[in-house]
Coordinates of C-alpha atoms in Angstrom, one line a residue:
M1 CA -38.1 -13.6 0.6
S2 CA -38.9 -10.8 -1.9
N3 CA -41.9 -11.1 -4.2
N4 CA -39.5 -11.4 -7.2
E5 CA -38.1 -14.7 -5.9
M6 CA -40.0 -17.9 -6.6
V7 CA -41.6 -19.3 -3.5
S8 CA -41.0 -22.9 -2.5
P9 CA -43.9 -25.3 -2.2
D10 CA -43.4 -25.5 1.6
N11 CA -43.6 -21.8 2.0
A12 CA -46.6 -21.2 -0.4
L13 CA -49.9 -19.9 0.9
P14 CA -52.5 -22.5 1.8
A15 CA -55.3 -23.3 -0.6
G16 CA -58.5 -21.3 -0.8
Q17 CA -61.7 -23.2 0.0
T18 CA -63.5 -22.8 -3.3
P19 CA -62.8 -21.3 -6.8
V20 CA -63.0 -17.5 -6.8
L21 CA -65.1 -17.4 -10.0
E22 CA -68.4 -19.1 -10.0
M23 CA -70.0 -20.5 -13.1
P24 CA -71.8 -19.5 -15.2
F25 CA -69.8 -16.5 -16.0
F26 CA -70.2 -14.9 -19.5
H27 CA -67.4 -13.3 -21.4
R28 CA -68.0 -9.5 -21.5
V29 CA -67.1 -9.2 -25.2
T30 CA -68.3 -12.4 -26.9
G31 CA -71.1 -13.3 -24.5
D32 CA -70.1 -16.9 -24.3
R33 CA -69.8 -18.9 -21.0
L34 CA -66.2 -19.1 -19.9
D35 CA -66.6 -22.9 -19.5
R36 CA -67.9 -23.3 -23.0
S37 CA -66.1 -25.8 -25.2
F38 CA -65.2 -25.1 -28.8
P39 CA -64.8 -28.3 -30.9
G40 CA -61.9 -28.2 -33.3
S41 CA -60.2 -25.4 -31.3
Q42 CA -56.9 -25.4 -29.5
T43 CA -56.0 -23.8 -26.2
I44 CA -52.7 -22.3 -25.0
Y45 CA -51.8 -20.5 -21.8
L46 CA -49.7 -17.4 -22.0
A47 CA -48.1 -15.3 -19.2
L48 CA -46.7 -11.9 -20.4
G49 CA -47.1 -9.5 -17.5
C50 CA -50.3 -7.8 -16.4
F51 CA -53.1 -10.0 -17.7
W52 CA -55.6 -7.2 -18.3
G53 CA -54.0 -5.8 -21.5
A54 CA -52.7 -9.2 -22.6
E55 CA -56.2 -10.6 -22.6
K56 CA -57.5 -7.6 -24.7
L57 CA -54.7 -8.2 -27.2
F58 CA -56.0 -11.7 -27.8
W59 CA -59.7 -11.2 -27.7
N60 CA -59.2 -8.6 -30.5
T61 CA -57.4 -11.1 -32.6
E62 CA -59.3 -12.7 -35.5
G63 CA -59.4 -16.5 -35.1
V64 CA -59.4 -16.4 -31.3
R65 CA -62.6 -18.0 -30.0
Q66 CA -62.3 -17.1 -26.3
T67 CA -60.1 -15.7 -23.7
A68 CA -60.0 -15.8 -19.9
V69 CA -57.6 -14.6 -17.2
G70 CA -56.3 -16.6 -14.3
Y71 CA -53.4 -17.8 -12.3
M72 CA -51.0 -20.6 -13.2
G73 CA -47.7 -22.2 -12.5
G74 CA -47.7 -21.9 -8.8
F75 CA -48.5 -24.0 -5.7
T76 CA -51.6 -22.4 -4.0
P77 CA -55.0 -23.9 -5.2
N78 CA -57.8 -21.4 -5.7
P79 CA -55.7 -18.3 -5.1
T80 CA -57.1 -14.8 -4.9
Y81 CA -55.6 -11.8 -6.7
R82 CA -54.4 -10.4 -3.4
Q83 CA -52.7 -13.6 -2.6
V84 CA -51.0 -13.8 -6.0
C85 CA -49.7 -10.2 -5.5
T86 CA -47.9 -11.2 -2.4
G87 CA -45.6 -13.5 -4.4
R88 CA -46.3 -16.4 -2.1
T89 CA -48.5 -18.5 -4.4
G90 CA -45.9 -18.9 -7.2
H91 CA -48.6 -18.2 -9.8
A92 CA -48.2 -16.0 -12.9
E93 CA -50.9 -13.8 -14.3
T94 CA -52.0 -15.9 -17.3
V95 CA -54.3 -15.6 -20.3
R96 CA -56.1 -18.7 -21.5
V97 CA -56.3 -18.4 -25.3
T98 CA -58.7 -20.7 -27.2
Y99 CA -58.3 -20.4 -31.0
D100 CA -59.4 -21.9 -34.2
P101 CA -56.3 -23.3 -36.0
E102 CA -58.1 -23.0 -39.3
Q103 CA -58.2 -19.2 -38.9
I104 CA -55.0 -18.5 -37.0
S105 CA -51.9 -20.6 -36.6
T106 CA -50.1 -21.4 -33.4
E107 CA -47.1 -19.5 -34.8
E108 CA -49.2 -16.4 -35.2
I109 CA -50.5 -16.7 -31.6
L110 CA -47.0 -17.1 -30.4
T111 CA -45.7 -14.2 -32.5
L112 CA -48.3 -11.9 -30.8
F113 CA -47.1 -13.2 -27.5
L114 CA -43.4 -12.6 -28.1
E115 CA -43.7 -9.2 -29.8
N116 CA -46.1 -7.7 -27.2
H117 CA -43.9 -7.9 -24.1
D118 CA -40.3 -8.0 -23.1
P119 CA -39.4 -11.7 -22.5
T120 CA -35.9 -10.8 -21.2
Q121 CA -37.0 -9.1 -17.9
G122 CA -37.3 -12.1 -15.6
M123 CA -39.7 -11.6 -12.8
R124 CA -41.1 -8.3 -14.0
Q125 CA -42.6 -6.2 -16.9
G126 CA -41.6 -2.6 -16.6
N127 CA -42.7 -1.2 -13.2
D128 CA -44.7 -4.4 -12.5
V129 CA -42.3 -6.4 -10.4
G130 CA -42.9 -9.9 -9.0
T131 CA -43.1 -13.5 -9.9
Q132 CA -46.7 -13.0 -11.1
Y133 CA -45.4 -10.9 -14.0
R134 CA -42.9 -13.5 -15.4
S135 CA -43.0 -14.7 -18.9
A136 CA -44.3 -18.3 -19.6
I137 CA -46.0 -20.5 -22.1
W138 CA -48.0 -23.6 -21.1
C139 CA -48.7 -25.8 -24.1
T140 CA -51.6 -28.3 -24.6
T141 CA -50.1 -30.1 -27.6
S142 CA -46.6 -31.3 -28.6
E143 CA -47.0 -29.2 -31.8
Q144 CA -47.4 -26.0 -29.7
F145 CA -44.3 -26.9 -27.7
V146 CA -42.2 -27.5 -30.7
A147 CA -43.4 -24.2 -32.3
A148 CA -42.8 -22.2 -29.1
T149 CA -39.3 -23.6 -28.7
A150 CA -38.4 -22.9 -32.3
L151 CA -39.8 -19.3 -32.3
K152 CA -38.1 -18.6 -29.0
G153 CA -34.8 -19.4 -30.6
V154 CA -35.4 -17.2 -33.6
F155 CA -36.6 -14.3 -31.4
Q156 CA -33.6 -14.7 -29.2
A157 CA -31.3 -14.0 -32.1
N158 CA -33.3 -10.9 -33.1
L159 CA -33.3 -9.6 -29.5
L160 CA -29.5 -10.1 -29.1
E161 CA -29.0 -8.2 -32.4
A162 CA -31.1 -5.4 -31.0
G163 CA -29.1 -5.2 -27.7
Y164 CA -31.4 -7.2 -25.4
G165 CA -30.4 -10.0 -23.2
Q166 CA -31.4 -13.6 -22.8
I167 CA -35.1 -14.7 -23.0
T168 CA -36.3 -15.8 -19.6
T169 CA -39.6 -17.2 -20.9
T170 CA -40.3 -20.7 -19.6
I171 CA -42.0 -23.2 -22.0
A172 CA -43.7 -26.3 -20.5
M173 CA -46.6 -28.6 -21.1
A174 CA -49.8 -27.8 -19.3
D175 CA -50.4 -31.4 -18.3
G176 CA -50.9 -31.4 -14.5
V177 CA -50.6 -27.6 -14.2
E178 CA -53.8 -26.2 -13.0
F179 CA -55.2 -22.9 -14.4
Y180 CA -57.3 -21.1 -11.8
L181 CA -59.7 -18.6 -13.2
A182 CA -59.3 -15.1 -11.7
E183 CA -62.1 -13.1 -10.0
A184 CA -65.0 -11.7 -12.1
E185 CA -63.6 -8.1 -11.9
H186 CA -60.4 -9.2 -13.7
Q187 CA -62.2 -11.0 -16.5
Q188 CA -62.1 -8.7 -19.6
Y189 CA -61.1 -5.9 -17.2
L190 CA -60.4 -3.4 -19.9
E191 CA -63.8 -3.8 -21.4
N192 CA -65.3 -2.6 -18.2
N193 CA -62.4 -0.2 -17.5
P194 CA -61.3 1.1 -20.8
F195 CA -58.8 3.6 -19.2
G196 CA -57.4 1.0 -16.9
Y197 CA -53.6 1.0 -16.3
C198 CA -51.9 -1.9 -18.2
P199 CA -49.1 -0.7 -20.4
V200 CA -47.6 -2.8 -23.2
H201 CA -43.9 -3.5 -22.6
A202 CA -43.1 -4.5 -26.2
T203 CA -39.4 -4.3 -27.2
G204 CA -40.2 -3.1 -30.8
V205 CA -38.3 -6.2 -32.1
C206 CA -40.2 -8.2 -34.6
L207 CA -40.0 -12.0 -35.0
A208 CA -39.7 -11.7 -38.8
Q209 CA -37.0 -9.2 -39.4
A210 CA -37.2 -7.0 -42.5

């Protein structure tokens, strides 16, 4: 099996003993604990390739209360980064985005998601190849799911007009899908490593065409 083919539950790596990130851990940009709750906020989980640059995109967005990176959508509990890179956990590199809907709408969050990677590439983003780099959205409300499905349809039409193929982004509810926080060195990675490698693979296609 290559690492760009989804592993089966029977062939996935076994669970780790404990979470790889111990609490308390404090966000390197905002200073808040990563397990802090934000009353009135909403959370959505977004996979769009390498999570280092994707997280920075969202922590720099007004209305976003907190970000964190982790692993989601696979079968191995408490995976390490090295394990995820083998393609044998089934997890995607994912950004947890907590936002204030009074300051930024779900549609605006999803627009940033769609316009800042190439959602037609399947199990890759550019030279980053593997199931961990696939495009996915895990929603925590039915409103998010409806918005994601509608915007995907609009963006698909725009991509086809620009010569791109079919969107491969999966959209699902997060119910029962565990998000495992990544190791400390990956949290807000580009804050500690401002020259770290994590290119944006945006298509240049906009959701709202001129």
